[in-house]
XYZ file of C-alpha atoms in Angstrom:
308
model
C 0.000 0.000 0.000
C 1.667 3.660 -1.367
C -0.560 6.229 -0.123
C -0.435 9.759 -0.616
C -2.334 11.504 2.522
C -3.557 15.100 0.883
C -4.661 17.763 2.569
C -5.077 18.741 6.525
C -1.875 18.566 8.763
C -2.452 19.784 12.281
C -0.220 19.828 15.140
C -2.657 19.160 18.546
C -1.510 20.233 21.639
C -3.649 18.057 24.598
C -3.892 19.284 28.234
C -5.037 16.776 30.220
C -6.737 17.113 34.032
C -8.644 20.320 33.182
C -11.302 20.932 35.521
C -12.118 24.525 34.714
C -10.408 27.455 32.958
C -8.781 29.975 36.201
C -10.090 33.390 36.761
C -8.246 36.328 35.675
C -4.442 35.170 35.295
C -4.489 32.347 37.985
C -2.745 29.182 37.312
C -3.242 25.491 37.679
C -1.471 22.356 37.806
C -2.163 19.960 35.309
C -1.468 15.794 34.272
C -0.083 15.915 31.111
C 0.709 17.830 28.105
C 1.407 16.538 24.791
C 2.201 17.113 21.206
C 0.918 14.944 18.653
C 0.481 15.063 14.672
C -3.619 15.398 13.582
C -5.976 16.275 10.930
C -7.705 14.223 8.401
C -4.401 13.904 6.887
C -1.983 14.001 9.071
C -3.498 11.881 12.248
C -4.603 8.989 8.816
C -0.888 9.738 7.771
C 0.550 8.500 11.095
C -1.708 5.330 11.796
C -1.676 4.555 8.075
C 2.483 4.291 8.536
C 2.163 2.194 11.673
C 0.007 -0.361 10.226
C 2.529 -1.009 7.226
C 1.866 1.096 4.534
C 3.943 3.368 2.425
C 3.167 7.160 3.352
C 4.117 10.723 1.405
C 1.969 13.741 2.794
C 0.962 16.401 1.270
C -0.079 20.268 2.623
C 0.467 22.964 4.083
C 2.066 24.442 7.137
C 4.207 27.538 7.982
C 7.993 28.337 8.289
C 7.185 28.722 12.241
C 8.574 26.262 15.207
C 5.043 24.727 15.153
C 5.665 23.465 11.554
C 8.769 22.424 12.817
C 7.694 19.871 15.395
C 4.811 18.962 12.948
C 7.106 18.289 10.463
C 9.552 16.070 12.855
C 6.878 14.527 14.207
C 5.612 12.992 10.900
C 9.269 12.075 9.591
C 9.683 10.188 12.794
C 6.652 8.041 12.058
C 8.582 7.150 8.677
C 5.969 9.516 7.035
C 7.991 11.104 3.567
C 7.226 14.787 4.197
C 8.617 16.337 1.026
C 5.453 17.263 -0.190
C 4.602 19.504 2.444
C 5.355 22.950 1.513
C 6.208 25.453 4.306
C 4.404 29.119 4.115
C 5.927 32.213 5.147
C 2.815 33.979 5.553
C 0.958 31.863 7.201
C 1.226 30.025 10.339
C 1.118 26.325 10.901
C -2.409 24.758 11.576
C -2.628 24.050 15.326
C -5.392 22.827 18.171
C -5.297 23.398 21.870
C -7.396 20.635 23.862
C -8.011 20.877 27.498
C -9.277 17.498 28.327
C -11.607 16.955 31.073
C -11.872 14.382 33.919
C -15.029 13.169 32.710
C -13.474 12.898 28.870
C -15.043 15.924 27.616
C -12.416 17.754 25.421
C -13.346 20.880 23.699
C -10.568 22.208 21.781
C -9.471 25.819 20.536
C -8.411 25.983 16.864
C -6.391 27.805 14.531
C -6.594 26.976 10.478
C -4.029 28.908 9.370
C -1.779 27.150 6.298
C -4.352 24.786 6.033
C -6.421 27.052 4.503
C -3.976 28.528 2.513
C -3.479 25.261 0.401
C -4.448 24.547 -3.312
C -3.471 22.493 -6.258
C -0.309 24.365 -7.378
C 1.254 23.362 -3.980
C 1.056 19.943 -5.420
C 3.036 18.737 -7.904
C 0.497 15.742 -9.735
C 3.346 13.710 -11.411
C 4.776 13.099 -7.805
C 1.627 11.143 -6.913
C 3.025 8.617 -9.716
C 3.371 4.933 -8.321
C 0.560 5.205 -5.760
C -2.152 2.735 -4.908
C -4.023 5.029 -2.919
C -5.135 8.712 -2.776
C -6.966 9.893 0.848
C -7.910 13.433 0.534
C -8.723 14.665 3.838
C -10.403 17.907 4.158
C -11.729 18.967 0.470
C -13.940 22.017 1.897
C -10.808 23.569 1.738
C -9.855 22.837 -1.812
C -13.849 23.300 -2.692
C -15.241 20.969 -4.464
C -14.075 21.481 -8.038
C -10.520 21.018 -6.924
C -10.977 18.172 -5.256
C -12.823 16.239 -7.709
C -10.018 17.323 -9.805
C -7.608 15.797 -7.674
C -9.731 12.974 -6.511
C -9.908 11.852 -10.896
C -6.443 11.903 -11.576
C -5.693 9.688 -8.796
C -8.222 7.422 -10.189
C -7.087 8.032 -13.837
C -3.475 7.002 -12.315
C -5.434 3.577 -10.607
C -5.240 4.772 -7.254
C -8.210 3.920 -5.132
C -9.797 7.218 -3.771
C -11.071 8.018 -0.090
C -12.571 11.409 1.279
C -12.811 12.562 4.607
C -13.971 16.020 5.558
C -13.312 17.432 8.935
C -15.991 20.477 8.883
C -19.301 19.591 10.541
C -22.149 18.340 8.886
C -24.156 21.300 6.813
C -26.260 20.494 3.580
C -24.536 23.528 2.226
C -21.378 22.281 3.004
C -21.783 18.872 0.986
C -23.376 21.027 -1.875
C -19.775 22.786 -1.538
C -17.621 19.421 -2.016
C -20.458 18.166 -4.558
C -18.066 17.700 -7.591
C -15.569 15.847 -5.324
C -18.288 12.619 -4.560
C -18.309 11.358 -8.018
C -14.612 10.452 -7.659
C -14.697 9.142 -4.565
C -14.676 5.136 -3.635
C -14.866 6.003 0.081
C -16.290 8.561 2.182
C -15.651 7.884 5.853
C -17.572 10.655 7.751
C -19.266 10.414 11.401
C -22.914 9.841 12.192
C -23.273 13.384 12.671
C -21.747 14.685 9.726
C -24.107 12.603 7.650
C -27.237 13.413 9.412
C -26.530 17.415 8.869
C -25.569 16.556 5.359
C -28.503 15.075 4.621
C -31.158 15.476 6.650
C -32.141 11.927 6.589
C -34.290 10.087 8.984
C -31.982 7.911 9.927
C -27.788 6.974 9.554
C -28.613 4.392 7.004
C -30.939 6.689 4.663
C -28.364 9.044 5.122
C -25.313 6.984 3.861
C -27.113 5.989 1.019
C -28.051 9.443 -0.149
C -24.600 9.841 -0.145
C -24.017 6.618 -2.342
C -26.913 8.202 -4.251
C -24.630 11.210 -4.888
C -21.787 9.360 -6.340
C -19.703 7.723 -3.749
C -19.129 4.281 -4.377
C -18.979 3.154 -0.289
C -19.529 5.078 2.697
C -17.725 4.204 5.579
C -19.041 5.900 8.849
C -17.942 6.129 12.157
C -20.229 5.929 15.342
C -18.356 6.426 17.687
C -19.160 3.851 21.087
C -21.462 2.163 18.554
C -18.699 1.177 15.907
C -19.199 1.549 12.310
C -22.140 1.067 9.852
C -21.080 0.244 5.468
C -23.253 1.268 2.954
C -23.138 0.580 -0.572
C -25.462 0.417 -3.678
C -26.308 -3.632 -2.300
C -25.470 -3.648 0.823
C -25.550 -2.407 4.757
C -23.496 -3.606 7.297
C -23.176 -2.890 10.796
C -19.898 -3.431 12.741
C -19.919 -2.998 17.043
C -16.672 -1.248 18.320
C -14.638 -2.841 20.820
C -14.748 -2.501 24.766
C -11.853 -0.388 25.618
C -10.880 1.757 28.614
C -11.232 5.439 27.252
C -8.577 7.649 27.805
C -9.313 9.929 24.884
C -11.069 10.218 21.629
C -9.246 12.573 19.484
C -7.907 11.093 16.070
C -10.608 7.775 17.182
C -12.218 8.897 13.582
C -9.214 8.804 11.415
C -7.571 5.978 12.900
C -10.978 4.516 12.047
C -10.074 5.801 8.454
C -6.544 4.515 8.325
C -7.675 0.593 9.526
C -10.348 0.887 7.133
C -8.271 1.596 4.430
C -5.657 -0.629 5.125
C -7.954 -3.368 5.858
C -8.943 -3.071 2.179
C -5.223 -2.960 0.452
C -5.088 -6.427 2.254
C -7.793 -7.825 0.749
C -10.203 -8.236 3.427
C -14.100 -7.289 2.663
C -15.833 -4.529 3.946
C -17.331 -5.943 7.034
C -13.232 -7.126 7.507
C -11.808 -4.098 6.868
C -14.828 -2.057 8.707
C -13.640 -4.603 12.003
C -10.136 -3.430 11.672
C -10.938 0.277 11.456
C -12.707 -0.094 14.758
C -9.771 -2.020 16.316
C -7.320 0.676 14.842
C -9.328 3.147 16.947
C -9.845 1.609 19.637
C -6.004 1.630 20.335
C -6.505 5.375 19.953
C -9.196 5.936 22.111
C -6.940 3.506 24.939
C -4.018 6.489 24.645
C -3.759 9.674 24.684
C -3.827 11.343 20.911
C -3.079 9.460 17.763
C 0.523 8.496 18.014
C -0.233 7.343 21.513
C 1.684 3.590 22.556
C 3.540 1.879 19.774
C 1.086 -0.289 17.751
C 1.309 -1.600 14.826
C -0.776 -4.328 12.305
C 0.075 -7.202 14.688
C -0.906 -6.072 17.660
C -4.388 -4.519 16.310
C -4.973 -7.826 14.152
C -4.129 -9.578 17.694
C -6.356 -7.284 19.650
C -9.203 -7.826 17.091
C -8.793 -11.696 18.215
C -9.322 -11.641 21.167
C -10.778 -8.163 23.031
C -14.493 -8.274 23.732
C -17.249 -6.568 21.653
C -20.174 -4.006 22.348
């Protein structure tokens, strides 16, 4: 599996043992703090490269020390990095995430070069020799550029995959529109599809989205697991019973087992039980890079760790 992971590259900074935010410049002690790669490219980029497969990314991030340690961080999963460019004028996409006792973890965000990211940043003949093209984030490509992008990886036999990051909006999927026709796998969340759509239910919703163009939508539940749609099929796969420690990056380590389930020839319901397992290592740690996994230990987890 050669993938080429396009598109969002964050750098998440978790805070962990945050009870409440102190009053006027008062202080407080906390657990942990932590660095970790993210985004719908990045965090797929770094579980994608633990699980055995072949990794270039490609974005945006700025000339700043954040970019830096993004950077460094992603080389030192064995991630090639050469096609992300560095931008003077803008700074490096980054997340604060105070995480609470309880789990809760709202986050503070800043796009910056994420947003600042197009099509002449990437070079197309350097995607040559790939089997696999993951776009993460086309809202900010917009949909024109994405589809673009999404049908010459096909036209170069890749197998395509989509995952946006912004939440679900109808106006927002009319925005990415021309991107679903090129697209063998959309892997949103239950939420994103509901405010897509509209639908009734997550089921009606997927297969609007199938309806749209998508060949297979993948999505995430989160303590429910994952439900597969298709044109002829639905299939409903529980997560695994895991001791939470936090969720962030659960969704594209989902994404990156998923994927890499499929490039080993397992079928959807296979590759749909590895995704969860993939995340489930996630959701045991503490961000995405969290322990030191890799394909035999999830496999072996998948063996023998209890169900929902």
């Amino acid at each position: 599996m050669k993938i080429a992971a396009v598109g969002v590259h964050v750098l998440d900074t978790h805070v962990i043992g945050i009870e409440s935010i102190p009053e006027g410049s008062d202080g407080q002690l906390v657990e942990t703090i932590r660095m970790s790669p993210a985004g719908t490219a990045g965090g797929t980029a770094v579980v994608l490269s633990r699980l055995g497969a072949e990794v270039s990314s490609y974005g945006a991030v700025g000339t700043d020390p954040i970019g830096s340690v993004l950077v460094g961080l992603l080389g030192a999963e064995g991630i090639d990095v050469s096609g992300l460019v560095r931008k003077d004028e803008h700074q490096t996409s980054a997340s604060v995430i105070p995480v609470r006792p309880n789990g809760d973890r709202p986050a503070w965000h800043c796009i910056g070069a994420n947003g600042a990211f197009t099509l002449d940043d990437l070079p197309l003949p350097s995607l040559e020799g790939i089997t696999h093209l993951h776009l993460g984030g086309p809202e900010f490509l917009g949909g024109e550029a994405a589809g673009q992008l999404l049908a010459h990886g096909r036209s170069i036999g890749a197998v395509t995959s989509l995952d946006i990051l912004a939440p679900g909006d109808p106006d927002m999927l009319a925005w990415i529109a021309d991107a679903l026709p090129h697209t063998d796998y959309l892997l949103p969340n239950d939420e994103q599809v509901l405010g897509f759509t509209g639908a009734g239910s997550l089921v009606e919703g997927a297969q609007a989205l199938v309806a749209a163009g998508v060949g297979c939508v993948a999505v995430t539940q989160g303590a429910k697991g994952a439900l597969v749609v298709t044109a002829d099929e639905v299939i409903e796969v529980p997560a695994y019973v895991v001791d939470v420690v936090d969720t962030t990056g659960c969704g594209d380590a989902f994404s990156a087992g998923f994927l890499r389930g499929l490039s080993l020839g397992r079928d959807l319901r296979g590759a749909a039980e590895l995704g969860c397992a993939t995340a489930a290592q996630v959701a045991g740690g503490l961000s995405t890079d969290a322990g030191s996994y890799d394909l035999a230990k999830v496999e072996a987890f998948a063996g023998s760790a209890e169900r929902r």
